[in-house]
Coordinates of C-alpha atoms and ligand atoms in Angstrom, one line a residue:
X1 CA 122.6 75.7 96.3
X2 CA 120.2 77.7 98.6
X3 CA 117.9 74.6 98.6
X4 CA 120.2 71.9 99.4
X5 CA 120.4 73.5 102.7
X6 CA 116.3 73.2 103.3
X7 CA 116.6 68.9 102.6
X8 CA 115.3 66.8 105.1
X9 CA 118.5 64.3 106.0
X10 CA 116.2 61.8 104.8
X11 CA 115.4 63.8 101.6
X12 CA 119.1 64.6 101.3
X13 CA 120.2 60.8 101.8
X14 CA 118.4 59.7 98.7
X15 CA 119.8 62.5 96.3
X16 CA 123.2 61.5 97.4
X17 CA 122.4 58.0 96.6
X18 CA 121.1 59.5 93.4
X19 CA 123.6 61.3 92.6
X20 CA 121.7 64.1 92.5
X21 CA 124.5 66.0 93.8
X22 CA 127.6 65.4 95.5
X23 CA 128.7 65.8 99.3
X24 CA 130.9 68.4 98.4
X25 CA 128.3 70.6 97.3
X26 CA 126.2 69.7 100.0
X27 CA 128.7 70.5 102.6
X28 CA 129.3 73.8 100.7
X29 CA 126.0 74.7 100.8
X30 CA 125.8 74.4 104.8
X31 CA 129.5 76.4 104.9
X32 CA 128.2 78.9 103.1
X33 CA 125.1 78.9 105.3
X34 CA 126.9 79.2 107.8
X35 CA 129.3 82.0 106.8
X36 CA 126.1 84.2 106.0
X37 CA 124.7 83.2 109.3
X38 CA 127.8 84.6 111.6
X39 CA 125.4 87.1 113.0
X40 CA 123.3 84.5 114.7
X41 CA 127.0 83.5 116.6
X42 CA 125.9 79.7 116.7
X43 CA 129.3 78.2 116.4
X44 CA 132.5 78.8 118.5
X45 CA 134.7 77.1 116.5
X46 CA 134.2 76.6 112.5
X47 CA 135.7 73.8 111.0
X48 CA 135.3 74.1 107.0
X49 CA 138.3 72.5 106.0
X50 CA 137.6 69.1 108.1
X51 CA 133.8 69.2 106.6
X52 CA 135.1 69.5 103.0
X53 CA 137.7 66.8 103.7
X54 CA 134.8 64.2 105.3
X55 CA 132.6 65.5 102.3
X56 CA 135.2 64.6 99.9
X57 CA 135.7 60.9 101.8
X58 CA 131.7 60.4 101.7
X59 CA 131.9 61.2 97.7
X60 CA 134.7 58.5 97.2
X61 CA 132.5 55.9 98.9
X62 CA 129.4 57.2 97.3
X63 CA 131.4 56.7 94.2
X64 CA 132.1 53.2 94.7
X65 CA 129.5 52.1 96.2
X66 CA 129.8 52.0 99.8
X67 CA 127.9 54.9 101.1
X68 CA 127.6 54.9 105.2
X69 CA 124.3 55.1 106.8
X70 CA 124.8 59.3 107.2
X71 CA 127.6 59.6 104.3
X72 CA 128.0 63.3 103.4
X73 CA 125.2 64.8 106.3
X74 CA 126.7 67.8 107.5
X75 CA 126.1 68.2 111.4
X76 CA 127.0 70.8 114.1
X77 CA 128.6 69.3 117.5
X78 CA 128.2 71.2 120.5
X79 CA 131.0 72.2 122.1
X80 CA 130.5 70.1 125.1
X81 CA 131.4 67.2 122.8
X82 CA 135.5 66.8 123.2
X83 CA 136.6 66.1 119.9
X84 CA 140.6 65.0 118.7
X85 CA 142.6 68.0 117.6
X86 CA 139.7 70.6 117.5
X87 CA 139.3 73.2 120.7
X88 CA 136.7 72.3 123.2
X89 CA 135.3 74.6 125.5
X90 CA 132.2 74.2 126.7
X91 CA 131.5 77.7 125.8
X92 CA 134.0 78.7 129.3
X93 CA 136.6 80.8 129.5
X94 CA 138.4 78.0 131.8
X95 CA 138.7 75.5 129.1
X96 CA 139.6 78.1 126.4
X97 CA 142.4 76.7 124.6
X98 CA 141.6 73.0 125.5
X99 CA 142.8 70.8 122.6
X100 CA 141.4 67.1 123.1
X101 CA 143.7 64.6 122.2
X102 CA 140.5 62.0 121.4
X103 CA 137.4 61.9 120.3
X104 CA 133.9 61.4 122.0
X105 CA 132.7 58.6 121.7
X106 CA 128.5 59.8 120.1
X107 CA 130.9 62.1 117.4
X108 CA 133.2 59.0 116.8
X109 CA 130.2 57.0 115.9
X110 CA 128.9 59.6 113.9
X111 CA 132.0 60.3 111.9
X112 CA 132.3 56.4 111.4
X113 CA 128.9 56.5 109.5
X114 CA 130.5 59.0 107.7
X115 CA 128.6 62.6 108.7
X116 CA 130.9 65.4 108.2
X117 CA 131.3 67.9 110.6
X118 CA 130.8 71.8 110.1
X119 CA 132.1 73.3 113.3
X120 CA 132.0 73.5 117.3
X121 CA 128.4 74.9 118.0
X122 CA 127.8 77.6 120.9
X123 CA 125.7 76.7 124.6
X124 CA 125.3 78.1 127.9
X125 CA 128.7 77.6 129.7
X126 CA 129.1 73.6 130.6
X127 CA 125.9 73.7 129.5
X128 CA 124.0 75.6 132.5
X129 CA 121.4 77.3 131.5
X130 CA 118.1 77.7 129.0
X131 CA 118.9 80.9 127.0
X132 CA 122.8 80.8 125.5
X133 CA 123.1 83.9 127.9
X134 CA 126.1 82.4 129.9
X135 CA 128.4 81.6 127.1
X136 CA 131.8 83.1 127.6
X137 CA 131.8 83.5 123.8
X138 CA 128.7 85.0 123.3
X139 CA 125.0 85.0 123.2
X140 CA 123.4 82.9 120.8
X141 CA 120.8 84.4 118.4
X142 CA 117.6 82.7 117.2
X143 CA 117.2 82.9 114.0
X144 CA 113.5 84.0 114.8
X145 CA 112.7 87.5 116.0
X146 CA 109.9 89.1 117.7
X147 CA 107.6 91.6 116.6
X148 CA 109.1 94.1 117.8
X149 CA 112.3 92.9 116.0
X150 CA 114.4 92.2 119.4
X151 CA 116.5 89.3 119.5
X152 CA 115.3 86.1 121.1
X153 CA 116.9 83.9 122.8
X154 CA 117.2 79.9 121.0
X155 CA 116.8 78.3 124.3
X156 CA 119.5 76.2 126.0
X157 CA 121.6 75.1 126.8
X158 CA 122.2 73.7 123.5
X159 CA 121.3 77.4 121.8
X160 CA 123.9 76.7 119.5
X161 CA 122.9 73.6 117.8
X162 CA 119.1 74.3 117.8
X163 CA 119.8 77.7 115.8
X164 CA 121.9 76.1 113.4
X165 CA 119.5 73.6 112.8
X166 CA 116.7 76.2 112.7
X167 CA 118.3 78.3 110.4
X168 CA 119.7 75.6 107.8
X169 CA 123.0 75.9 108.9
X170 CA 123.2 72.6 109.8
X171 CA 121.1 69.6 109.2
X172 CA 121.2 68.0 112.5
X173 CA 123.3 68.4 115.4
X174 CA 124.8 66.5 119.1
X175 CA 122.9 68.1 121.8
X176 CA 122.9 66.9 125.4
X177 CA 120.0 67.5 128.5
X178 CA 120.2 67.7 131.7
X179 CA 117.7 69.2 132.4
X180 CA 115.5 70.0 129.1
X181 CA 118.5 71.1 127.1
X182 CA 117.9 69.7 123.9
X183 CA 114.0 69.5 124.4
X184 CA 113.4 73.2 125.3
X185 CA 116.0 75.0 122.6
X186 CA 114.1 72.6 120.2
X187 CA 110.8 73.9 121.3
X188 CA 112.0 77.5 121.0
X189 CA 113.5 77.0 117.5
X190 CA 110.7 75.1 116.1
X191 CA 112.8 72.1 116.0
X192 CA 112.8 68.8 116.8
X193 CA 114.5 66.9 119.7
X194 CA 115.5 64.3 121.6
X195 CA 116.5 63.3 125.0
X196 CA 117.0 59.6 125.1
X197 CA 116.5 57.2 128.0
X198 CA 119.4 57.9 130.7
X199 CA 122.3 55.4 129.3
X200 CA 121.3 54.9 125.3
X201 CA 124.7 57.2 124.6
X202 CA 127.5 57.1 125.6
X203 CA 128.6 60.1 128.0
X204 CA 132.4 59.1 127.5
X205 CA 134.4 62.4 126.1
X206 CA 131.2 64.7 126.8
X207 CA 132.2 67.1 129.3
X208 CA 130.5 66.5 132.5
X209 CA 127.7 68.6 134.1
X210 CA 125.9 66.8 136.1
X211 CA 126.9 63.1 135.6
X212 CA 123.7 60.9 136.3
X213 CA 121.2 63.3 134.5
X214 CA 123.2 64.2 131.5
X215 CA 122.6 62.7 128.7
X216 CA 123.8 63.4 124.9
X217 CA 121.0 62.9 122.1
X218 CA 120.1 64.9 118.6
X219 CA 118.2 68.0 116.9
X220 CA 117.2 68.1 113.7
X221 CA 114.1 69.2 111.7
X222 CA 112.3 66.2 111.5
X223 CA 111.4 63.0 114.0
X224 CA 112.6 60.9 111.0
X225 CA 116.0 62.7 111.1
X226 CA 115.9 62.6 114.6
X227 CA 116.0 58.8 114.6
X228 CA 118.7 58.5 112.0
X229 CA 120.9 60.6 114.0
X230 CA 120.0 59.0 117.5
X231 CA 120.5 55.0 115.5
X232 CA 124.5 56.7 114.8
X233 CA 125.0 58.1 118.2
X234 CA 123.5 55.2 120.3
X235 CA 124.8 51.8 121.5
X236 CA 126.6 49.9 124.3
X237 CA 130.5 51.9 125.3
X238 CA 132.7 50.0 127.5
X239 CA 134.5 53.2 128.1
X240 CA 131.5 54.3 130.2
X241 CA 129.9 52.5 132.7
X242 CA 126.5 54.1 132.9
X243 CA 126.0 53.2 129.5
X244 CA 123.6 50.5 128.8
X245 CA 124.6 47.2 127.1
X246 CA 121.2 46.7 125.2
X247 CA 121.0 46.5 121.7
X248 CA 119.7 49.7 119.7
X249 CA 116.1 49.3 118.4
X250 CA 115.5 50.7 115.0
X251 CA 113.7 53.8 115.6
X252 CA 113.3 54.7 111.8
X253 CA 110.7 52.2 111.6
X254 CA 109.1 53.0 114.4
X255 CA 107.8 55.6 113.0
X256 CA 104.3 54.0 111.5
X257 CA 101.8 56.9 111.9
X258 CA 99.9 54.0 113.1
X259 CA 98.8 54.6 117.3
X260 CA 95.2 53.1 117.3
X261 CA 94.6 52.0 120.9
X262 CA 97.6 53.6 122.4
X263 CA 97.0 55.2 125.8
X264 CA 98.1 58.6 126.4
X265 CA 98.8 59.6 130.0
X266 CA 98.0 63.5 130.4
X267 CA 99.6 64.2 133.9
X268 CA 96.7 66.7 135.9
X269 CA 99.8 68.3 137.8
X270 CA 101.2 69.8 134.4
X271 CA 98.3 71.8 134.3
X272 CA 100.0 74.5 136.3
X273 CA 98.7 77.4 137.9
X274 CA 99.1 80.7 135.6
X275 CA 100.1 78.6 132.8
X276 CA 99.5 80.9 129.8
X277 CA 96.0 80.0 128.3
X278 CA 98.2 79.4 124.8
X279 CA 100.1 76.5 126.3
X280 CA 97.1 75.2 127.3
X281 CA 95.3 75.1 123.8
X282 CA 98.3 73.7 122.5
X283 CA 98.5 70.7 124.8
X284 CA 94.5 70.5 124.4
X285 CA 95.6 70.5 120.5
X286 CA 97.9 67.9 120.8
X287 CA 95.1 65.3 122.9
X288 CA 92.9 66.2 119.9
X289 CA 95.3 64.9 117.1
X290 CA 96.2 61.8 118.9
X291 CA 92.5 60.7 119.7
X292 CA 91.7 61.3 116.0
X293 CA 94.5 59.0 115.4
X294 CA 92.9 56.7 117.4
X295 CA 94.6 56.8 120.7
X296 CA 92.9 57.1 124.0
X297 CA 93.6 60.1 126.4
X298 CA 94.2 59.0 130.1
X299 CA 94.6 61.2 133.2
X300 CA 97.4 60.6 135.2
X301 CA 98.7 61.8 138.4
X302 CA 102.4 62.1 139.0
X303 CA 102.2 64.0 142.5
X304 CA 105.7 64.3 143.2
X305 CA 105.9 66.6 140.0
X306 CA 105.4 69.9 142.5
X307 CA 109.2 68.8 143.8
X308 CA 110.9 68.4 140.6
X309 CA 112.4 71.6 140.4
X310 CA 114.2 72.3 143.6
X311 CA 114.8 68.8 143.3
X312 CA 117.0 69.2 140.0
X313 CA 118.1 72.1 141.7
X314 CA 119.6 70.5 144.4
X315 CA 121.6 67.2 142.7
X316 CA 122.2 69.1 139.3
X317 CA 124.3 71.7 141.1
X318 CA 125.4 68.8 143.8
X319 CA 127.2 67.3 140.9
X320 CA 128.2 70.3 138.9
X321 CA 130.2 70.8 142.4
X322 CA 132.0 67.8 142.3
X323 CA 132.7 67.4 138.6
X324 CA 134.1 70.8 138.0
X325 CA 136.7 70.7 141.0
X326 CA 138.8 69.1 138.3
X327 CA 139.3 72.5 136.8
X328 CA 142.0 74.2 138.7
X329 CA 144.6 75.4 136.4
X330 CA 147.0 72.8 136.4
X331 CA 145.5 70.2 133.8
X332 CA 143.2 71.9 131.8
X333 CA 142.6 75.0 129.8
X334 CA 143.0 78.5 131.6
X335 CA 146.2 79.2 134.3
X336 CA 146.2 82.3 136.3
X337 CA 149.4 83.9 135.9
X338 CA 148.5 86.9 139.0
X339 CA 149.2 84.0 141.8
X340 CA 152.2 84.1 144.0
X341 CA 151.6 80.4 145.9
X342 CA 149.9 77.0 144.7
X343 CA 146.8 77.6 146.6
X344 CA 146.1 81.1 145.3
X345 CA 146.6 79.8 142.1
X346 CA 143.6 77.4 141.8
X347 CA 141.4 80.2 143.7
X348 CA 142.3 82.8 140.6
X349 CA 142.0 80.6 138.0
X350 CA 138.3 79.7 138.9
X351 CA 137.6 83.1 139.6
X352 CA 138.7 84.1 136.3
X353 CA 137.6 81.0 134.3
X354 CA 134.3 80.0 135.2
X355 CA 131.2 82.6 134.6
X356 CA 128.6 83.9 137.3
X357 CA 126.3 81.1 136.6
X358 CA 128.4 78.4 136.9
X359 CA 129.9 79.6 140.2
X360 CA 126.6 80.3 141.5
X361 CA 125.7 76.1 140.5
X362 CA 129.3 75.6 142.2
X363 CA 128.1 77.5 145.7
X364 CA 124.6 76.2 145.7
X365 CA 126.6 72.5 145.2
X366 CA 129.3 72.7 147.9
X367 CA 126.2 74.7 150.6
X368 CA 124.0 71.0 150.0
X369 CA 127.1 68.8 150.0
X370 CA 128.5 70.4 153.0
X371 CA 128.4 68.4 156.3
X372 CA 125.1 69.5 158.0
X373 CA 123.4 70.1 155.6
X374 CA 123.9 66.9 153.2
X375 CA 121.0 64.9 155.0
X376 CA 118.6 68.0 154.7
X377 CA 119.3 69.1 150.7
X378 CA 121.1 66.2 148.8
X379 CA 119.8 62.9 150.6
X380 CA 116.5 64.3 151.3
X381 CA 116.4 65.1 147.0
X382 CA 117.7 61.6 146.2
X383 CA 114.8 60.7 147.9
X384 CA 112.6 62.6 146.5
X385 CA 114.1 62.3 143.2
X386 CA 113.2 58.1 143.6
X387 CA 109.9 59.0 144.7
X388 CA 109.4 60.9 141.1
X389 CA 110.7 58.0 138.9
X390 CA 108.4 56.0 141.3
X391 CA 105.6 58.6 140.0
X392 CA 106.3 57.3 136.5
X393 CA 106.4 53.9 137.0
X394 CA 102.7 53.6 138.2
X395 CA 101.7 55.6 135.5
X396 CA 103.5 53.1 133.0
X397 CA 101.3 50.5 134.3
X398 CA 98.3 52.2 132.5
X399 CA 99.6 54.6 130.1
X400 CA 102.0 53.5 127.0
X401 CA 103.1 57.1 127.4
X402 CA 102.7 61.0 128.4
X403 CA 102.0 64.2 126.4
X404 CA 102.9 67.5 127.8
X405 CA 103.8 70.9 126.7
X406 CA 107.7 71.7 126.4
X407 CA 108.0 74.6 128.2
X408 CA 106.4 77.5 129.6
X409 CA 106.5 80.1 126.9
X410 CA 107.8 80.4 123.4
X411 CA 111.0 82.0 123.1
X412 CA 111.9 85.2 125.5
X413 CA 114.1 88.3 124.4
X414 CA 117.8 88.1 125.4
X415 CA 118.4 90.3 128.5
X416 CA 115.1 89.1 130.4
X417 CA 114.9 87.1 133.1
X418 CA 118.6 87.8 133.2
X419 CA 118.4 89.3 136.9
X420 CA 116.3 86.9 138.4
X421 CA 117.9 83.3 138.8
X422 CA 114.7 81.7 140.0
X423 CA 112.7 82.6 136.9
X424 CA 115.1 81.4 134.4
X425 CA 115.1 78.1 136.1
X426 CA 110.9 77.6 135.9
X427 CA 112.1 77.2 132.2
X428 CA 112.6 73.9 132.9
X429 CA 109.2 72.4 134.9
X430 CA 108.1 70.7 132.4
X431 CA 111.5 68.7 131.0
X432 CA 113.2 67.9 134.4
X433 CA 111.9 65.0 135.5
X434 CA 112.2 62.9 132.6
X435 CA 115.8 63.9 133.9
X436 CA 115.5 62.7 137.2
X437 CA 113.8 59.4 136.1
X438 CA 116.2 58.8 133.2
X439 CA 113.3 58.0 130.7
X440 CA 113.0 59.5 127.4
X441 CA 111.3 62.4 125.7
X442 CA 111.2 64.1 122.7
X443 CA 109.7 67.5 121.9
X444 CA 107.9 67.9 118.8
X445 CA 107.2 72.0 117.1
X446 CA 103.6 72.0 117.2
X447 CA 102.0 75.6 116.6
X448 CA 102.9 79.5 117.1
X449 CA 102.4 81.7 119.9
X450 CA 100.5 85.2 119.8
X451 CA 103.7 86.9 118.6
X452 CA 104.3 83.8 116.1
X453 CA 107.2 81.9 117.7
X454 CA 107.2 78.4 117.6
X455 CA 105.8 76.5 120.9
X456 CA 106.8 72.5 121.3
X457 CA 104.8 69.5 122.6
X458 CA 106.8 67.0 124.6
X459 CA 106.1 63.2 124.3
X460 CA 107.5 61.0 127.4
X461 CA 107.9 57.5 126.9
X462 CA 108.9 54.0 129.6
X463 CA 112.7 53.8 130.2
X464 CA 114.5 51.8 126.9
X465 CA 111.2 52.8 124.7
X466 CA 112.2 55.3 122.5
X467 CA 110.2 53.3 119.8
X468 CA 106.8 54.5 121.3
X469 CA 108.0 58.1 121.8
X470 CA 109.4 58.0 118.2
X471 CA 106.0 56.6 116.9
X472 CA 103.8 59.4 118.8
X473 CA 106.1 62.3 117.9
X474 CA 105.5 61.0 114.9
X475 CA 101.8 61.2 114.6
X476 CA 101.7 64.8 116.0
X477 CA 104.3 66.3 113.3
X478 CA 102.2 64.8 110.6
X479 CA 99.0 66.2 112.1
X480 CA 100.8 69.7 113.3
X481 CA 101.9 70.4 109.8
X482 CA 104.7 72.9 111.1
X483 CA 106.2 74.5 108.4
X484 CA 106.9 78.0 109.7
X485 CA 110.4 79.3 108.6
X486 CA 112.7 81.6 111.2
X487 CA 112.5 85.3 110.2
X488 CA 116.3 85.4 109.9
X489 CA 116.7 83.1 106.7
X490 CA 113.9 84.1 104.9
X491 CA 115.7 87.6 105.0
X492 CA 118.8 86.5 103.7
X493 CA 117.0 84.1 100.8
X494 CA 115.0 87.5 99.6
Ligands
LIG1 N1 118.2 74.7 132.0 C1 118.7 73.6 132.9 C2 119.9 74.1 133.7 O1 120.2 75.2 133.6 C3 119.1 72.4 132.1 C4 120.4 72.5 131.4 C5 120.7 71.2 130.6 O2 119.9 70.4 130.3 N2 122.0 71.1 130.3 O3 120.5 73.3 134.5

């Protein structure tokens, strides 16, 4: 059964169809996976008994005829994702308990084309963060190690999802970025992933960071699986009204290998001082493979990139502010029982709910909402944040679209960077502003590091054009050849 768990979705589609096996043993397979796997701590909550049930549905129609686009695919949802009758937490303390009485609306779509669901997957608490560090319910493991045989952090803040996609627990998983948190966890885990243009999915029933960056999107080993997962979980949802009413290209066949006479826009302020001399040989790398496929390298300028950061750092926690006032002990999840009066009550049940991280976003959020300083932090970012998408724009009108590296580094151990706010946040240079201009980008694994980790390259693409960023990705998994296997399963297979 151990190799049912190493099938592409594609791969695993067409031995459904062929009866090669069942979804049953399929969805065994990935339970057992996942029991072995416990160590890694990628899921919160495990749901066997609904996977076998869906699994068991997907075999009926499989039986008769009517297989669904992903019948019998077994996927881990994030815990940010609310779904009906199953806790939801968003890996907080405050929300521990929380038992949704509906479903969102990207896992609805996904269980209507019949993928089966294996269990609530782990991520930095309401998803603030890039190393699975601030879950209330543990640190995530990646399933690779380093040398020195520390543990490693999988990246966040969808740590969960990307190690149990990395580590054949899963086949695919929901994910959502904010701020790089499905494109850097996928670079760290040798994954694939991607963040779709602001609007493609629906954020109704995904709990709310930060409301006009967030956006939900997939993981999964391949670009091809990637697109069969984002065709489920996009489309038009009255139910929210930043989602787009466009209909949903089909990415799957976007994916031609064919990019003769495509320009490439390689931005010249990505090239960042101190960036380590690996990154850069990657990147280089990845120019190399495209122009041998026949597309043409352009240099771009996006100046506004420098601002990026504090930028996101401003309106992400701005947001986070507002959104998470909703938590105060009288409709959701955790209560206080030490208060004596009303107002004492909300002020204990934050203090005891929400985790250092997320009360630090809550500070920084209130300090540049606060009269007097509004103008100065959060207008003066909005403005800066239009001048970035503006940045992008102009560069569209040459370039079809942009290759960068992912992140900084490979994967770091758990524990560092851990006192030092600032650093944890230069994580995300490279994957913010696709945030802030609401257009899409995938990252793509694309080579090791010295100590053998798993670095991503990042393909941006024009607002709506997923097709392009699906076709490029594309072209640089086929040339990059990764086939590198996490440390922790080969263990376990030996
Ligand atoms: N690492 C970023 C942050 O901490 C992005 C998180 C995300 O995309 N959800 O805000």
């Amino acid at each position: 059964m151990d190799k049912l768990t190493h099938l592409t979705i594609e791969d695993a589609l067409a031995g459904l169809k062929n009866k090669d096996f069942t979804a049953t043993e399929l969805t065994q397979a990935h339970i057992d996976a996942m029991e072995a796997n416990r160590d890694l701590n990628a899921f919160i909550v495990e749901t066997p008994e609904i996977a076998l049930r869906q699994a068991a549905e997907s075999d009926k129609r499989y039986a008769a005829g009517e297989a669904r686009p992903l019948d019998g695919i077994p996927f881990a949802n994030k815990d940010l994702f609310c779904t009906e009758g199953v806790q939801t937490t968003a890996a907080s303390k405050i929300l521990e308990g929380f038992v949704p009485r509906y479903e969102s609306t990207v896992s609805a779509k996904l269980f209507a084309d019949g993928a089966v669901m294996l269990g609530k997957a782990n991520l930095d608490q309401f998803a603030m963060g890039s190393s699975n560090t601030t879950s209330a319910f543990g640190n995530v493991i990646s399933p690779w190690k380093a040398t020195d045989g520390k543990d490693l952090v999988p990246g966040g803040s969808s740590g969960g999802s990307a190690a149990a996609v990395a580590a054949r627990m899963a086949m695919g998983a929901t994910a959502t970025d904010t701020g790089g948190s499905i494109r850097q966890p996928a670079s760290f885990c040798g994954i694939v992933g991607i963040k779709p243009t602001y609007g493609r999915c629906s954020r109704w029933g995904v709990v709310a960071f930060a409301s006009s960056l967030d956006t939900p999107g997939p993981l999964a080993r391949t670009v091809k699986d990637n697109a069969l997962l984002l065709a489920s979980m996009a489309g038009h949802d009255p139910k929210d009204s930043t989602s787009a009413n466009r209909d949903v290209p089909d990415f799957v066949s976007a994916i031609t290998g064919d990019i003769k006479g495509l320009k490439i826009g390689i931005p010249k302020e990505f090239k960042l001082d101190g960036m380590p001399a690996e990154i850069e040989k990657l990147w280089e790398q990845g120019m190399a493979w495209l122009k041998e496929a026949g597309a043409e390298m352009v240099e771009i300028s996006l100046p506004h990139t420098k601002y990026a950061l504090p930028t996101y750092y401003i309106i992400a926690p701005a947001e986070a502010s507002s959104n998470l006032a909703r938590y105060d002990g009288v409709r959701y999840g955790h209560r206080s029982t030490e208060s004596k009066t009303l107002d004492d009550m909300y002020k204990k049940t934050r203090a005891e709910g929400f985790g250092d991280e997320v009360k630090r976003r809550i500070m920084i959020g209130a300090y540049v909402l606060s009269a007097g300083y509004y103008d100065a932090y959060y207008i003066k970012a909005q403005k800066v944040r239009r001048l970035i998408l503006q940045d992008f724009e102009k560069a569209y009108e040459t370039v079809d679209a942009i290759l960068t590296p992912t992140a900084p580094s490979g994967a770091f151990a758990i524990g560092e960077n851990e006192d030092d706010p600032i650093k944890m946040y230069l994580n995300d240079v490279f994957t913010v502003t696709a945030n802030l201009a609401g257009i899409p980008a995938m990252s793509v694994p694309a080579g090791l590091d010295a100590n053998g980790l798993p670095l991503g390259l990042q393909i941006l693409g024009r607002a709506w054009d997923e097709e392009t960023v699906f076709k490029v990705g594309g072209v640089v998994e086929t040339a990059a050849q990764f086939s590198a296997i996490p440390q922790a399963i080969m263990k376990k297979a030996a």
